[in-house]
PDB file of C-alpha atoms in Angstrom:
ATOM      1  CA  MET A1373      -6.264  42.816 -19.571  1.00  0.00           C
ATOM      2  CA  TYR A1374      -8.139  40.135 -17.407  1.00  0.00           C
ATOM      3  CA  TRP A1375      -6.459  37.399 -19.652  1.00  0.00           C
ATOM      4  CA  MET A1376      -3.018  38.754 -19.003  1.00  0.00           C
ATOM      5  CA  MET A1377      -3.518  39.364 -15.205  1.00  0.00           C
ATOM      6  CA  MET A1378      -4.805  35.645 -14.960  1.00  0.00           C
ATOM      7  CA  TRP A1379      -1.885  34.251 -16.993  1.00  0.00           C
ATOM      8  CA  GLY A1380       0.541  36.364 -14.894  1.00  0.00           C
ATOM      9  CA  GLY A1381      -0.980  34.969 -11.810  1.00  0.00           C
ATOM     10  CA  MET A1382      -0.256  31.297 -13.083  1.00  0.00           C
ATOM     11  CA  LEU A1383       3.417  32.207 -13.594  1.00  0.00           C
ATOM     12  CA  ASN A1384       3.889  34.118 -10.323  1.00  0.00           C
ATOM     13  CA  TRP A1385       6.696  33.471  -7.932  1.00  0.00           C
ATOM     14  CA  GLY A1386       4.477  31.465  -5.600  1.00  0.00           C
ATOM     15  CA  PHE A1387       3.853  28.931  -8.415  1.00  0.00           C
ATOM     16  CA  MET A1388       7.511  28.801  -9.391  1.00  0.00           C
ATOM     17  CA  LEU A1389       8.414  28.108  -5.690  1.00  0.00           C
ATOM     18  CA  VAL A1390       5.882  25.350  -5.426  1.00  0.00           C
ATOM     19  CA  MET A1391       6.869  23.734  -8.584  1.00  0.00           C
ATOM     20  CA  LEU A1392      10.730  24.029  -8.458  1.00  0.00           C
ATOM     21  CA  PRO A1393      11.241  21.322  -5.908  1.00  0.00           C
ATOM     22  CA  ALA A1394       9.122  18.856  -8.000  1.00  0.00           C
ATOM     23  CA  LEU A1395      10.999  19.958 -11.103  1.00  0.00           C
ATOM     24  CA  ILE A1396      14.350  19.284  -9.456  1.00  0.00           C
ATOM     25  CA  PHE A1397      13.093  16.012  -7.970  1.00  0.00           C
ATOM     26  CA  SER A1398      12.037  14.964 -11.454  1.00  0.00           C
ATOM     27  CA  LEU A1399      15.399  15.922 -13.059  1.00  0.00           C
ATOM     28  CA  ILE A1400      17.351  13.965 -10.302  1.00  0.00           C
ATOM     29  CA  ALA A1401      15.234  10.960 -10.848  1.00  0.00           C
ATOM     30  CA  GLN A1402      15.723  10.858 -14.640  1.00  0.00           C
ATOM     31  CA  GLY A1403      19.287  11.550 -14.206  1.00  0.00           C
ATOM     32  CA  MET A1404      19.595   8.611 -11.684  1.00  0.00           C
ATOM     33  CA  VAL A1405      17.859   6.301 -14.101  1.00  0.00           C
ATOM     34  CA  LYS A1406      20.124   7.250 -16.950  1.00  0.00           C
ATOM     35  CA  SER A1407      23.404   7.090 -15.083  1.00  0.00           C
ATOM     36  CA  THR A1408      22.492   3.837 -13.144  1.00  0.00           C
ATOM     37  CA  TYR A1409      21.403   2.164 -16.408  1.00  0.00           C
ATOM     38  CA  ARG A1410      24.542   3.290 -18.235  1.00  0.00           C
ATOM     39  CA  LYS A1411      26.716   1.916 -15.482  1.00  0.00           C
ATOM     40  CA  GLN A1412      25.038  -1.333 -15.036  1.00  0.00           C
ATOM     41  CA  SER A1413      24.323  -1.962 -18.789  1.00  0.00           C
ATOM     42  CA  GLN A1414      28.268  -1.943 -19.089  1.00  0.00           C
ATOM     43  CA  ILE A1415      28.585  -4.841 -16.518  1.00  0.00           C
ATOM     44  CA  PRO A1416      28.201  -8.382 -18.035  1.00  0.00           C
ATOM     45  CA  ASN A1417      26.198 -10.799 -15.749  1.00  0.00           C
ATOM     46  CA  SER A1418      28.133 -13.812 -14.900  1.00  0.00           C
ATOM     47  CA  ARG A1419      25.464 -16.170 -16.225  1.00  0.00           C
ATOM     48  CA  GLY A1420      25.881 -14.620 -19.790  1.00  0.00           C
ATOM     49  CA  ILE A1421      21.955 -14.404 -20.156  1.00  0.00           C
ATOM     50  CA  THR A1422      20.442 -11.933 -22.241  1.00  0.00           C
ATOM     51  CA  GLY A1423      17.332  -9.795 -21.800  1.00  0.00           C
ATOM     52  CA  TYR A1424      15.306 -11.927 -24.154  1.00  0.00           C
ATOM     53  CA  GLN A1425      16.364 -14.983 -22.614  1.00  0.00           C
ATOM     54  CA  THR A1426      15.456 -13.682 -19.147  1.00  0.00           C
ATOM     55  CA  ALA A1427      12.115 -12.607 -20.214  1.00  0.00           C
ATOM     56  CA  GLN A1428      11.358 -15.915 -21.796  1.00  0.00           C
ATOM     57  CA  ARG A1429      12.593 -17.873 -18.752  1.00  0.00           C
ATOM     58  CA  MET A1430      10.293 -15.657 -16.457  1.00  0.00           C
ATOM     59  CA  LEU A1431       7.367 -16.125 -18.612  1.00  0.00           C
ATOM     60  CA  ASN A1432       7.927 -20.001 -18.621  1.00  0.00           C
ATOM     61  CA  ARG A1433       8.154 -19.769 -14.791  1.00  0.00           C
ATOM     62  CA  TYR A1434       4.734 -18.222 -14.578  1.00  0.00           C
ATOM     63  CA  ASN A1435       3.333 -20.635 -17.265  1.00  0.00           C
ATOM     64  CA  ILE A1436       2.623 -17.911 -19.751  1.00  0.00           C
ATOM     65  CA  HIS A1437       2.773 -18.970 -23.212  1.00  0.00           C
ATOM     66  CA  ASP A1438       0.764 -16.358 -25.182  1.00  0.00           C
ATOM     67  CA  VAL A1439       3.042 -13.465 -24.834  1.00  0.00           C
ATOM     68  CA  ARG A1440       5.464 -12.452 -27.403  1.00  0.00           C
ATOM     69  CA  ILE A1441       8.835 -10.875 -26.937  1.00  0.00           C
ATOM     70  CA  GLU A1442      10.101  -8.442 -29.707  1.00  0.00           C
ATOM     71  CA  MET A1443      12.927  -6.194 -30.127  1.00  0.00           C
ATOM     72  CA  SER A1444      11.905  -2.479 -30.291  1.00  0.00           C
ATOM     73  CA  ASN A1445      13.606   0.254 -32.306  1.00  0.00           C
ATOM     74  CA  ASP A1446      12.591   3.004 -30.094  1.00  0.00           C
ATOM     75  CA  GLY A1447      15.891   3.420 -28.383  1.00  0.00           C
ATOM     76  CA  LYS A1448      17.352   3.148 -24.789  1.00  0.00           C
ATOM     77  CA  LEU A1449      14.750   2.812 -21.808  1.00  0.00           C
ATOM     78  CA  SER A1450      11.833   2.333 -24.172  1.00  0.00           C
ATOM     79  CA  ASP A1451      11.222  -1.099 -22.828  1.00  0.00           C
ATOM     80  CA  HIS A1452       7.649  -1.841 -22.161  1.00  0.00           C
ATOM     81  CA  TYR A1453       4.801  -4.489 -22.048  1.00  0.00           C
ATOM     82  CA  ASP A1454       1.845  -3.931 -24.378  1.00  0.00           C
ATOM     83  CA  PRO A1455      -1.302  -5.509 -22.681  1.00  0.00           C
ATOM     84  CA  ARG A1456      -3.329  -4.935 -25.870  1.00  0.00           C
ATOM     85  CA  THR A1457      -1.151  -7.341 -28.063  1.00  0.00           C
ATOM     86  CA  LYS A1458       0.393  -9.176 -25.122  1.00  0.00           C
ATOM     87  CA  THR A1459       3.957  -8.266 -26.159  1.00  0.00           C
ATOM     88  CA  ILE A1460       7.074  -7.439 -24.317  1.00  0.00           C
ATOM     89  CA  ARG A1461       9.023  -4.931 -26.351  1.00  0.00           C
ATOM     90  CA  LEU A1462      12.715  -4.627 -25.471  1.00  0.00           C
ATOM     91  CA  SER A1463      15.180  -2.187 -26.739  1.00  0.00           C
ATOM     92  CA  PRO A1464      18.187  -3.623 -28.664  1.00  0.00           C
ATOM     93  CA  SER A1465      20.530  -2.918 -25.693  1.00  0.00           C
ATOM     94  CA  VAL A1466      18.391  -4.939 -23.501  1.00  0.00           C
ATOM     95  CA  TYR A1467      17.110  -7.647 -25.907  1.00  0.00           C
ATOM     96  CA  ASN A1468      20.566  -8.765 -27.137  1.00  0.00           C
ATOM     97  CA  ASN A1469      22.712  -7.736 -24.206  1.00  0.00           C
ATOM     98  CA  ALA A1470      23.869  -9.802 -21.433  1.00  0.00           C
ATOM     99  CA  SER A1471      24.403  -7.172 -18.816  1.00  0.00           C
ATOM    100  CA  VAL A1472      23.157  -6.665 -15.268  1.00  0.00           C
ATOM    101  CA  ALA A1473      20.647  -3.955 -16.567  1.00  0.00           C
ATOM    102  CA  SER A1474      19.357  -6.153 -19.349  1.00  0.00           C
ATOM    103  CA  VAL A1475      18.410  -8.917 -16.944  1.00  0.00           C
ATOM    104  CA  CYS A1476      16.622  -6.746 -14.468  1.00  0.00           C
ATOM    105  CA  ILE A1477      14.816  -4.746 -17.090  1.00  0.00           C
ATOM    106  CA  ALA A1478      13.726  -7.618 -19.056  1.00  0.00           C
ATOM    107  CA  ALA A1479      12.497  -9.258 -15.809  1.00  0.00           C
ATOM    108  CA  HIS A1480      10.434  -6.228 -14.825  1.00  0.00           C
ATOM    109  CA  GLU A1481       8.646  -6.186 -18.134  1.00  0.00           C
ATOM    110  CA  ALA A1482       7.884  -9.832 -17.736  1.00  0.00           C
ATOM    111  CA  GLY A1483       6.627  -9.107 -14.469  1.00  0.00           C
ATOM    112  CA  HIS A1484       3.991  -6.646 -16.024  1.00  0.00           C
ATOM    113  CA  ALA A1485       2.992  -9.669 -18.230  1.00  0.00           C
ATOM    114  CA  ALA A1486       2.543 -11.757 -15.208  1.00  0.00           C
ATOM    115  CA  GLN A1487       0.384  -9.110 -13.682  1.00  0.00           C
ATOM    116  CA  HIS A1488      -1.770  -9.246 -16.770  1.00  0.00           C
ATOM    117  CA  ALA A1489      -2.026 -12.907 -16.732  1.00  0.00           C
ATOM    118  CA  ASN A1490      -2.936 -13.091 -13.038  1.00  0.00           C
ATOM    119  CA  ILE A1491      -5.521 -10.169 -13.586  1.00  0.00           C
ATOM    120  CA  TYR A1492      -3.751  -7.698 -11.209  1.00  0.00           C
ATOM    121  CA  VAL A1493      -6.351  -5.215 -10.309  1.00  0.00           C
ATOM    122  CA  PRO A1494      -4.328  -2.033 -10.403  1.00  0.00           C
ATOM    123  CA  LEU A1495      -2.917  -2.947 -13.846  1.00  0.00           C
ATOM    124  CA  LYS A1496      -6.576  -3.621 -15.003  1.00  0.00           C
ATOM    125  CA  LEU A1497      -7.579  -0.233 -13.673  1.00  0.00           C
ATOM    126  CA  ARG A1498      -4.718   1.471 -15.195  1.00  0.00           C
ATOM    127  CA  ASN A1499      -5.391   0.124 -18.694  1.00  0.00           C
ATOM    128  CA  VAL A1500      -9.049   1.219 -18.452  1.00  0.00           C
ATOM    129  CA  MET A1501      -7.928   4.624 -17.444  1.00  0.00           C
ATOM    130  CA  PHE A1502      -5.169   5.179 -20.011  1.00  0.00           C
ATOM    131  CA  PRO A1503      -7.194   6.311 -22.988  1.00  0.00           C
ATOM    132  CA  LEU A1504      -8.905   9.057 -21.186  1.00  0.00           C
ATOM    133  CA  VAL A1505      -5.881  10.092 -19.205  1.00  0.00           C
ATOM    134  CA  ARG A1506      -3.783  10.471 -22.478  1.00  0.00           C
ATOM    135  CA  ILE A1507      -6.464  13.028 -23.723  1.00  0.00           C
ATOM    136  CA  GLY A1508      -7.175  14.586 -20.400  1.00  0.00           C
ATOM    137  CA  SER A1509      -3.539  15.281 -19.531  1.00  0.00           C
ATOM    138  CA  GLY A1510      -3.403  17.741 -22.508  1.00  0.00           C
ATOM    139  CA  ALA A1511      -6.834  19.282 -22.264  1.00  0.00           C
ATOM    140  CA  ALA A1512      -7.117  19.756 -18.477  1.00  0.00           C
ATOM    141  CA  PRO A1513      -4.970  22.948 -18.263  1.00  0.00           C
ATOM    142  CA  PHE A1514      -6.667  24.490 -21.266  1.00  0.00           C
ATOM    143  CA  LEU A1515     -10.192  23.792 -19.920  1.00  0.00           C
ATOM    144  CA  VAL A1516      -9.416  25.451 -16.486  1.00  0.00           C
ATOM    145  CA  ILE A1517      -7.957  28.411 -18.391  1.00  0.00           C
ATOM    146  CA  ILE A1518     -10.983  28.671 -20.687  1.00  0.00           C
ATOM    147  CA  GLY A1519     -13.205  28.528 -17.528  1.00  0.00           C
ATOM    148  CA  LEU A1520     -11.115  31.271 -15.715  1.00  0.00           C
ATOM    149  CA  TRP A1521     -11.468  33.459 -18.790  1.00  0.00           C
ATOM    150  CA  THR A1522     -15.190  33.446 -18.835  1.00  0.00           C
ATOM    151  CA  ASP A1523     -17.436  35.776 -16.974  1.00  0.00           C
ATOM    152  CA  TYR A1524     -16.974  34.943 -13.317  1.00  0.00           C
ATOM    153  CA  THR A1525     -20.819  34.879 -12.811  1.00  0.00           C
ATOM    154  CA  SER A1526     -21.238  32.244 -15.679  1.00  0.00           C
ATOM    155  CA  GLN A1527     -22.222  28.854 -14.498  1.00  0.00           C
ATOM    156  CA  PHE A1528     -20.608  27.572 -17.916  1.00  0.00           C
ATOM    157  CA  GLY A1529     -17.342  28.701 -16.748  1.00  0.00           C
ATOM    158  CA  ASP A1530     -17.703  26.839 -13.425  1.00  0.00           C
ATOM    159  CA  TRP A1531     -18.558  23.780 -15.316  1.00  0.00           C
ATOM    160  CA  ILE A1532     -15.561  23.983 -17.576  1.00  0.00           C
ATOM    161  CA  ILE A1533     -13.368  24.521 -14.668  1.00  0.00           C
ATOM    162  CA  THR A1534     -14.763  21.565 -12.749  1.00  0.00           C
ATOM    163  CA  LEU A1535     -14.256  19.298 -15.885  1.00  0.00           C
ATOM    164  CA  GLY A1536     -10.765  20.598 -16.090  1.00  0.00           C
ATOM    165  CA  LEU A1537      -9.963  19.876 -12.380  1.00  0.00           C
ATOM    166  CA  GLY A1538     -11.695  16.521 -12.752  1.00  0.00           C
ATOM    167  CA  LEU A1539      -9.330  15.557 -15.544  1.00  0.00           C
ATOM    168  CA  PHE A1540      -6.251  16.776 -13.504  1.00  0.00           C
ATOM    169  CA  ALA A1541      -7.453  14.546 -10.657  1.00  0.00           C
ATOM    170  CA  LEU A1542      -7.703  11.573 -12.947  1.00  0.00           C
ATOM    171  CA  VAL A1543      -4.152  12.081 -14.174  1.00  0.00           C
ATOM    172  CA  SER A1544      -2.921  12.111 -10.439  1.00  0.00           C
ATOM    173  CA  LEU A1545      -5.014   9.124  -9.756  1.00  0.00           C
ATOM    174  CA  PHE A1546      -3.461   7.420 -12.858  1.00  0.00           C
ATOM    175  CA  TYR A1547      -0.002   8.146 -11.490  1.00  0.00           C
ATOM    176  CA  LEU A1548      -1.040   6.975  -8.073  1.00  0.00           C
ATOM    177  CA  VAL A1549      -2.211   3.690  -9.420  1.00  0.00           C
ATOM    178  CA  THR A1550       0.841   3.180 -11.396  1.00  0.00           C
ATOM    179  CA  LEU A1551       3.102   3.158  -8.223  1.00  0.00           C
ATOM    180  CA  PRO A1552       2.029  -0.118  -6.804  1.00  0.00           C
ATOM    181  CA  ILE A1553       2.152  -1.581 -10.442  1.00  0.00           C
ATOM    182  CA  GLU A1554       5.790  -0.691 -10.897  1.00  0.00           C
ATOM    183  CA  PHE A1555       6.733  -1.671  -7.459  1.00  0.00           C
ATOM    184  CA  ASN A1556       5.081  -5.054  -7.776  1.00  0.00           C
ATOM    185  CA  ALA A1557       6.642  -5.745 -11.142  1.00  0.00           C
ATOM    186  CA  SER A1558       9.968  -4.973  -9.814  1.00  0.00           C
ATOM    187  CA  ARG A1559       9.420  -7.177  -6.697  1.00  0.00           C
ATOM    188  CA  ARG A1560       8.352 -10.007  -9.082  1.00  0.00           C
ATOM    189  CA  ALA A1561      11.521  -9.500 -11.238  1.00  0.00           C
ATOM    190  CA  LEU A1562      13.905  -9.471  -8.157  1.00  0.00           C
ATOM    191  CA  GLN A1563      12.183 -12.525  -6.704  1.00  0.00           C
ATOM    192  CA  PHE A1564      12.680 -14.430  -9.900  1.00  0.00           C
ATOM    193  CA  ILE A1565      16.102 -13.132 -10.484  1.00  0.00           C
ATOM    194  CA  GLN A1566      17.176 -14.431  -6.972  1.00  0.00           C
ATOM    195  CA  GLY A1567      15.172 -17.609  -7.290  1.00  0.00           C
ATOM    196  CA  ASP A1568      16.863 -18.439 -10.508  1.00  0.00           C
ATOM    197  CA  ASP A1569      20.172 -17.334  -9.346  1.00  0.00           C
ATOM    198  CA  LEU A1570      20.552 -15.162 -12.486  1.00  0.00           C
ATOM    199  CA  LEU A1571      22.397 -12.337 -10.431  1.00  0.00           C
ATOM    200  CA  HIS A1572      24.047 -12.603  -7.273  1.00  0.00           C
ATOM    201  CA  GLY A1573      26.308 -10.392  -4.904  1.00  0.00           C
ATOM    202  CA  THR A1574      27.123  -7.133  -6.590  1.00  0.00           C
ATOM    203  CA  GLU A1575      25.136  -7.990  -9.699  1.00  0.00           C
ATOM    204  CA  TYR A1576      21.981  -8.382  -7.680  1.00  0.00           C
ATOM    205  CA  ALA A1577      22.681  -5.216  -5.839  1.00  0.00           C
ATOM    206  CA  GLY A1578      23.101  -3.443  -9.133  1.00  0.00           C
ATOM    207  CA  ALA A1579      19.787  -4.680 -10.365  1.00  0.00           C
ATOM    208  CA  LYS A1580      18.071  -3.290  -7.385  1.00  0.00           C
ATOM    209  CA  LYS A1581      19.604   0.114  -7.960  1.00  0.00           C
ATOM    210  CA  VAL A1582      18.369   0.175 -11.545  1.00  0.00           C
ATOM    211  CA  LEU A1583      14.731  -0.676 -10.637  1.00  0.00           C
ATOM    212  CA  THR A1584      14.715   1.679  -7.627  1.00  0.00           C
ATOM    213  CA  ALA A1585      15.955   4.553  -9.685  1.00  0.00           C
ATOM    214  CA  ALA A1586      13.206   3.778 -12.330  1.00  0.00           C
ATOM    215  CA  ALA A1587      10.511   3.766  -9.523  1.00  0.00           C
ATOM    216  CA  LEU A1588      11.613   7.245  -8.407  1.00  0.00           C
ATOM    217  CA  THR A1589      10.624   8.601 -11.868  1.00  0.00           C
ATOM    218  CA  TYR A1590       7.028   7.488 -11.168  1.00  0.00           C
ATOM    219  CA  VAL A1591       7.026   9.137  -7.777  1.00  0.00           C
ATOM    220  CA  ALA A1592       8.203  12.328  -9.290  1.00  0.00           C
ATOM    221  CA  ALA A1593       5.503  12.267 -11.867  1.00  0.00           C
ATOM    222  CA  LEU A1594       2.905  11.701  -9.136  1.00  0.00           C
ATOM    223  CA  VAL A1595       4.284  14.613  -7.084  1.00  0.00           C
ATOM    224  CA  THR A1596       4.235  16.987 -10.177  1.00  0.00           C
ATOM    225  CA  SER A1597       0.753  16.072 -11.012  1.00  0.00           C
ATOM    226  CA  LEU A1598      -0.582  16.702  -7.572  1.00  0.00           C
ATOM    227  CA  LEU A1599       1.096  19.959  -7.448  1.00  0.00           C
ATOM    228  CA  ASN A1600      -0.419  20.927 -10.689  1.00  0.00           C
ATOM    229  CA  LEU A1601      -3.809  19.904  -9.431  1.00  0.00           C
ATOM    230  CA  LEU A1602      -3.497  22.084  -6.186  1.00  0.00           C
ATOM    231  CA  ARG A1603      -2.235  25.077  -8.273  1.00  0.00           C
ATOM    232  CA  PHE A1604      -5.232  25.064 -10.635  1.00  0.00           C
ATOM    233  CA  MET A1605      -7.603  24.380  -7.645  1.00  0.00           C
ATOM    234  CA  ALA A1606      -6.186  27.524  -6.010  1.00  0.00           C
ATOM    235  CA  LEU A1607      -6.823  29.442  -9.146  1.00  0.00           C
ATOM    236  CA  ALA A1608     -10.346  28.189  -9.420  1.00  0.00           C
ATOM    237  CA  ARG A1609     -10.936  29.351  -5.798  1.00  0.00           C
ATOM    238  CA  GLY A1610      -9.741  32.848  -6.589  1.00  0.00           C
ATOM    239  CA  ARG A1611     -12.232  32.998  -9.448  1.00  0.00           C
ATOM    240  CA  GLY A1612     -14.983  32.230  -6.921  1.00  0.00           C
ATOM    241  CA  ARG A1613     -13.904  34.971  -4.702  1.00  0.00           C
ATOM    242  CA  ARG A1614     -14.210  37.612  -7.469  1.00  0.00           C
TER     243      ARG A1614
END
């Protein structure tokens, strides 16, 4: 009975009202990324430069010669920089395409490679946090639930809840650290694009829209993680009052 009451409390209307705006914001951000990318990926850039060529030129500009550029088969919007292998992986639609979106996305990922080469502190911190966050993001809610399920006089339950909340906080910190990393990579990308005159006029404006929309998804992730943390903290306080 207690388990059902506790679980029902987690799914009450107050929780839904708190999380609903974050969910809507997240869906809007994801929709903006997809629609903006789709539009700008259909607009050829006037220089005829592909994503691969853009990334290579930016690496050369930063005097980076130990980073590989590979074509990924993971689908659209799967582009990323892997600091472990020093590899920029671009989706086929970015790697081979000479569109406005291809240029800005490839430059953004090359911006991450430049951060790595320059020992950008937030990136280094995120790389250290990532393994624990990958495990903790899935374990945190279960730990808090297990702690709530134990006898409220049990210190063991308090320890489990504290561990779970700590992992929730770590996930939020991870997303908070991610924001300046993504903004900085986009700033480097736009500076390079403008400096090398790869895009101009409406093309450059379109590149900014793609990168701005992508940044909103990280903001949405941070807001959602913070609301989750606050919700489970409220549940933990409720346990302490029993």
